[in-house]
Every structure is written in C-alpha cells, then in structure tokens.
Amino acid sequence: METSKSPEITHKDTHAKSLSEAFVNSFGSYPIGYALGIVILPLSVGWIQEDPLTVNLLITAIYAAVSFGRTYILRRIFVKFGIDDNFIRLGIKGASKISKIFSKRKIKNE
C-alpha cells in the first residue's frame, strides 16, 4: 500500500524544533493554567462540596480542552512561520534586534 506525502510538507521536523516547541508549550502553559485556575476554582467552590466527582471531571475536561487548544495553536504558529531554530537562539536573535532598534532610536533623538 503506497502512501503519498503532501507536497506542502517540505522540511523535516528536527530535534531542536521539537525541543523548542516543547519548551514553549511547557512554559507557556503556566500562565494560562494559572489564569484558568483563578477563574474556575472560585466558581466551583460551592459545587465541589455537593458533587466532587462531577466537578473534578468537569475541571479536568476544561484543563484538557485548553491544553489541546494551546498545543494546536502553538504547533500551527511554528509551522506557519517555519520556526525550526532552537528557541534559545531565537530569543537571543530577537533580543539583539530589539536592542538595535532602541539604539537607533537613541541616536536619532540625540
């Protein structure tokens, strides 16, 4: 049985790219989960005492759905922009570009 690959997929998924995606996904999930907890947990305080099983299942389903959505969106961003470089290198490149922009503005203001 032959399987044909899509012609749109042209570059190989590298270890560095996978590591970058995992890093962004892991550390990007903390603020999202924290904000979600601030919203969900106070809303479920009274209900969790009445029906803990249902509430725990609902909270788990909400966290799982948000995690799936976050992972999907980040993956699409990585594919769309062709981010296949190491995340740390990208951060260093971005910081140097930002510092160059600020230094150019400083020179213009003088």
mmCIF file of C-alpha atoms in Angstrom:
data_model
loop_
_atom_site.group_PDB
_atom_site.id
_atom_site.type_symbol
_atom_site.label_atom_id
_atom_site.label_comp_id
_atom_site.label_asym_id
_atom_site.label_seq_id
_atom_site.Cartn_x
_atom_site.Cartn_y
_atom_site.Cartn_z
ATOM 1 C CA MET A 1 0.000 0.000 0.000
ATOM 2 C CA GLU A 2 1.505 3.292 -1.084
ATOM 3 C CA THR A 3 1.101 6.445 0.906
ATOM 4 C CA SER A 4 1.761 9.748 -0.723
ATOM 5 C CA LYS A 5 3.134 12.618 1.304
ATOM 6 C CA SER A 6 1.685 16.063 0.986
ATOM 7 C CA PRO A 7 3.832 18.345 -1.193
ATOM 8 C CA GLU A 8 3.259 21.164 1.316
ATOM 9 C CA ILE A 9 5.409 19.442 3.935
ATOM 10 C CA THR A 10 8.901 20.243 2.762
ATOM 11 C CA HIS A 11 11.103 20.445 5.829
ATOM 12 C CA LYS A 12 11.941 17.747 8.318
ATOM 13 C CA ASP A 13 10.899 18.022 11.931
ATOM 14 C CA THR A 14 14.203 18.343 13.750
ATOM 15 C CA HIS A 15 15.052 17.558 17.348
ATOM 16 C CA ALA A 16 15.823 21.233 18.002
ATOM 17 C CA LYS A 17 12.423 22.264 16.631
ATOM 18 C CA SER A 18 10.650 19.649 18.752
ATOM 19 C CA LEU A 19 12.594 20.780 21.802
ATOM 20 C CA SER A 20 11.697 24.408 21.109
ATOM 21 C CA GLU A 21 8.016 23.579 20.735
ATOM 22 C CA ALA A 22 8.034 21.521 23.927
ATOM 23 C CA PHE A 23 9.794 24.345 25.803
ATOM 24 C CA VAL A 24 7.335 26.999 24.606
ATOM 25 C CA ASN A 25 4.374 24.715 25.283
ATOM 26 C CA SER A 26 5.543 23.783 28.780
ATOM 27 C CA PHE A 27 6.475 27.242 29.983
ATOM 28 C CA GLY A 28 3.638 28.895 28.087
ATOM 29 C CA SER A 29 1.154 26.661 29.863
ATOM 30 C CA TYR A 30 1.937 28.012 33.327
ATOM 31 C CA PRO A 31 0.383 31.486 32.946
ATOM 32 C CA ILE A 32 -2.587 30.063 31.052
ATOM 33 C CA GLY A 33 -3.196 27.397 33.703
ATOM 34 C CA TYR A 34 -2.761 29.936 36.485
ATOM 35 C CA ALA A 35 -5.302 32.316 34.942
ATOM 36 C CA LEU A 36 -7.682 29.443 34.276
ATOM 37 C CA GLY A 37 -7.384 28.345 37.908
ATOM 38 C CA ILE A 38 -8.200 31.867 39.101
ATOM 39 C CA VAL A 39 -11.423 31.736 37.084
ATOM 40 C CA ILE A 40 -12.507 28.097 37.511
ATOM 41 C CA LEU A 41 -11.685 27.292 41.119
ATOM 42 C CA PRO A 42 -13.698 30.092 42.767
ATOM 43 C CA LEU A 43 -16.672 29.238 40.572
ATOM 44 C CA SER A 44 -16.581 25.600 41.666
ATOM 45 C CA VAL A 45 -16.101 26.066 45.434
ATOM 46 C CA GLY A 46 -19.711 25.538 46.471
ATOM 47 C CA TRP A 47 -20.400 22.902 43.855
ATOM 48 C CA ILE A 48 -17.322 20.798 44.636
ATOM 49 C CA GLN A 49 -18.652 20.039 48.118
ATOM 50 C CA GLU A 50 -22.005 18.843 46.746
ATOM 51 C CA ASP A 51 -20.751 16.680 43.868
ATOM 52 C CA PRO A 52 -16.958 16.298 43.908
ATOM 53 C CA LEU A 53 -16.757 13.632 41.189
ATOM 54 C CA THR A 54 -18.668 15.638 38.597
ATOM 55 C CA VAL A 55 -16.820 18.854 39.391
ATOM 56 C CA ASN A 56 -13.419 17.147 39.206
ATOM 57 C CA LEU A 57 -14.331 15.590 35.852
ATOM 58 C CA LEU A 58 -15.536 18.954 34.531
ATOM 59 C CA ILE A 59 -12.441 20.834 35.729
ATOM 60 C CA THR A 60 -10.185 18.161 34.229
ATOM 61 C CA ALA A 61 -12.079 18.335 30.912
ATOM 62 C CA ILE A 62 -11.723 22.137 30.822
ATOM 63 C CA TYR A 63 -7.972 21.979 31.505
ATOM 64 C CA ALA A 64 -7.559 19.239 28.867
ATOM 65 C CA ALA A 65 -9.503 21.231 26.252
ATOM 66 C CA VAL A 66 -7.474 24.388 26.919
ATOM 67 C CA SER A 67 -4.239 22.378 26.772
ATOM 68 C CA PHE A 68 -5.245 20.812 23.449
ATOM 69 C CA GLY A 69 -6.153 24.209 22.002
ATOM 70 C CA ARG A 70 -2.912 25.799 23.211
ATOM 71 C CA THR A 71 -0.814 22.965 21.790
ATOM 72 C CA TYR A 72 -2.644 23.077 18.460
ATOM 73 C CA ILE A 73 -2.283 26.856 18.122
ATOM 74 C CA LEU A 74 1.421 26.802 19.037
ATOM 75 C CA ARG A 75 2.058 23.991 16.555
ATOM 76 C CA ARG A 76 0.311 25.957 13.783
ATOM 77 C CA ILE A 77 2.396 29.038 14.649
ATOM 78 C CA PHE A 78 5.623 27.022 14.465
ATOM 79 C CA VAL A 79 4.597 25.549 11.096
ATOM 80 C CA LYS A 80 3.311 28.833 9.632
ATOM 81 C CA PHE A 81 6.418 30.819 10.452
ATOM 82 C CA GLY A 82 8.820 27.955 9.773
ATOM 83 C CA ILE A 83 10.362 28.179 13.199
ATOM 84 C CA ASP A 84 12.884 25.374 13.065
ATOM 85 C CA ASP A 85 15.647 27.005 15.019
ATOM 86 C CA ASN A 86 16.488 26.486 18.653
ATOM 87 C CA PHE A 87 14.200 28.586 20.875
ATOM 88 C CA ILE A 88 17.107 29.994 22.876
ATOM 89 C CA ARG A 89 18.872 31.101 19.683
ATOM 90 C CA LEU A 90 15.645 32.721 18.508
ATOM 91 C CA GLY A 91 15.369 34.570 21.814
ATOM 92 C CA ILE A 92 18.945 35.829 21.540
ATOM 93 C CA LYS A 93 18.371 36.965 17.938
ATOM 94 C CA GLY A 94 15.152 38.737 18.975
ATOM 95 C CA ALA A 95 16.827 40.470 21.903
ATOM 96 C CA SER A 96 19.669 41.695 19.696
ATOM 97 C CA LYS A 97 17.200 43.046 17.118
ATOM 98 C CA ILE A 98 15.265 44.872 19.828
ATOM 99 C CA SER A 99 18.450 46.368 21.265
ATOM 100 C CA LYS A 100 19.473 47.560 17.768
ATOM 101 C CA ILE A 101 16.082 49.243 17.310
ATOM 102 C CA PHE A 102 16.398 51.047 20.647
ATOM 103 C CA SER A 103 19.964 52.113 19.932
ATOM 104 C CA LYS A 104 18.908 53.538 16.539
ATOM 105 C CA ARG A 105 16.100 55.495 18.219
ATOM 106 C CA LYS A 106 18.518 56.817 20.815
ATOM 107 C CA ILE A 107 20.926 58.002 18.098
ATOM 108 C CA LYS A 108 18.073 59.747 16.212
ATOM 109 C CA ASN A 109 16.950 61.558 19.395
ATOM 110 C CA GLU A 110 20.428 62.944 20.057
#
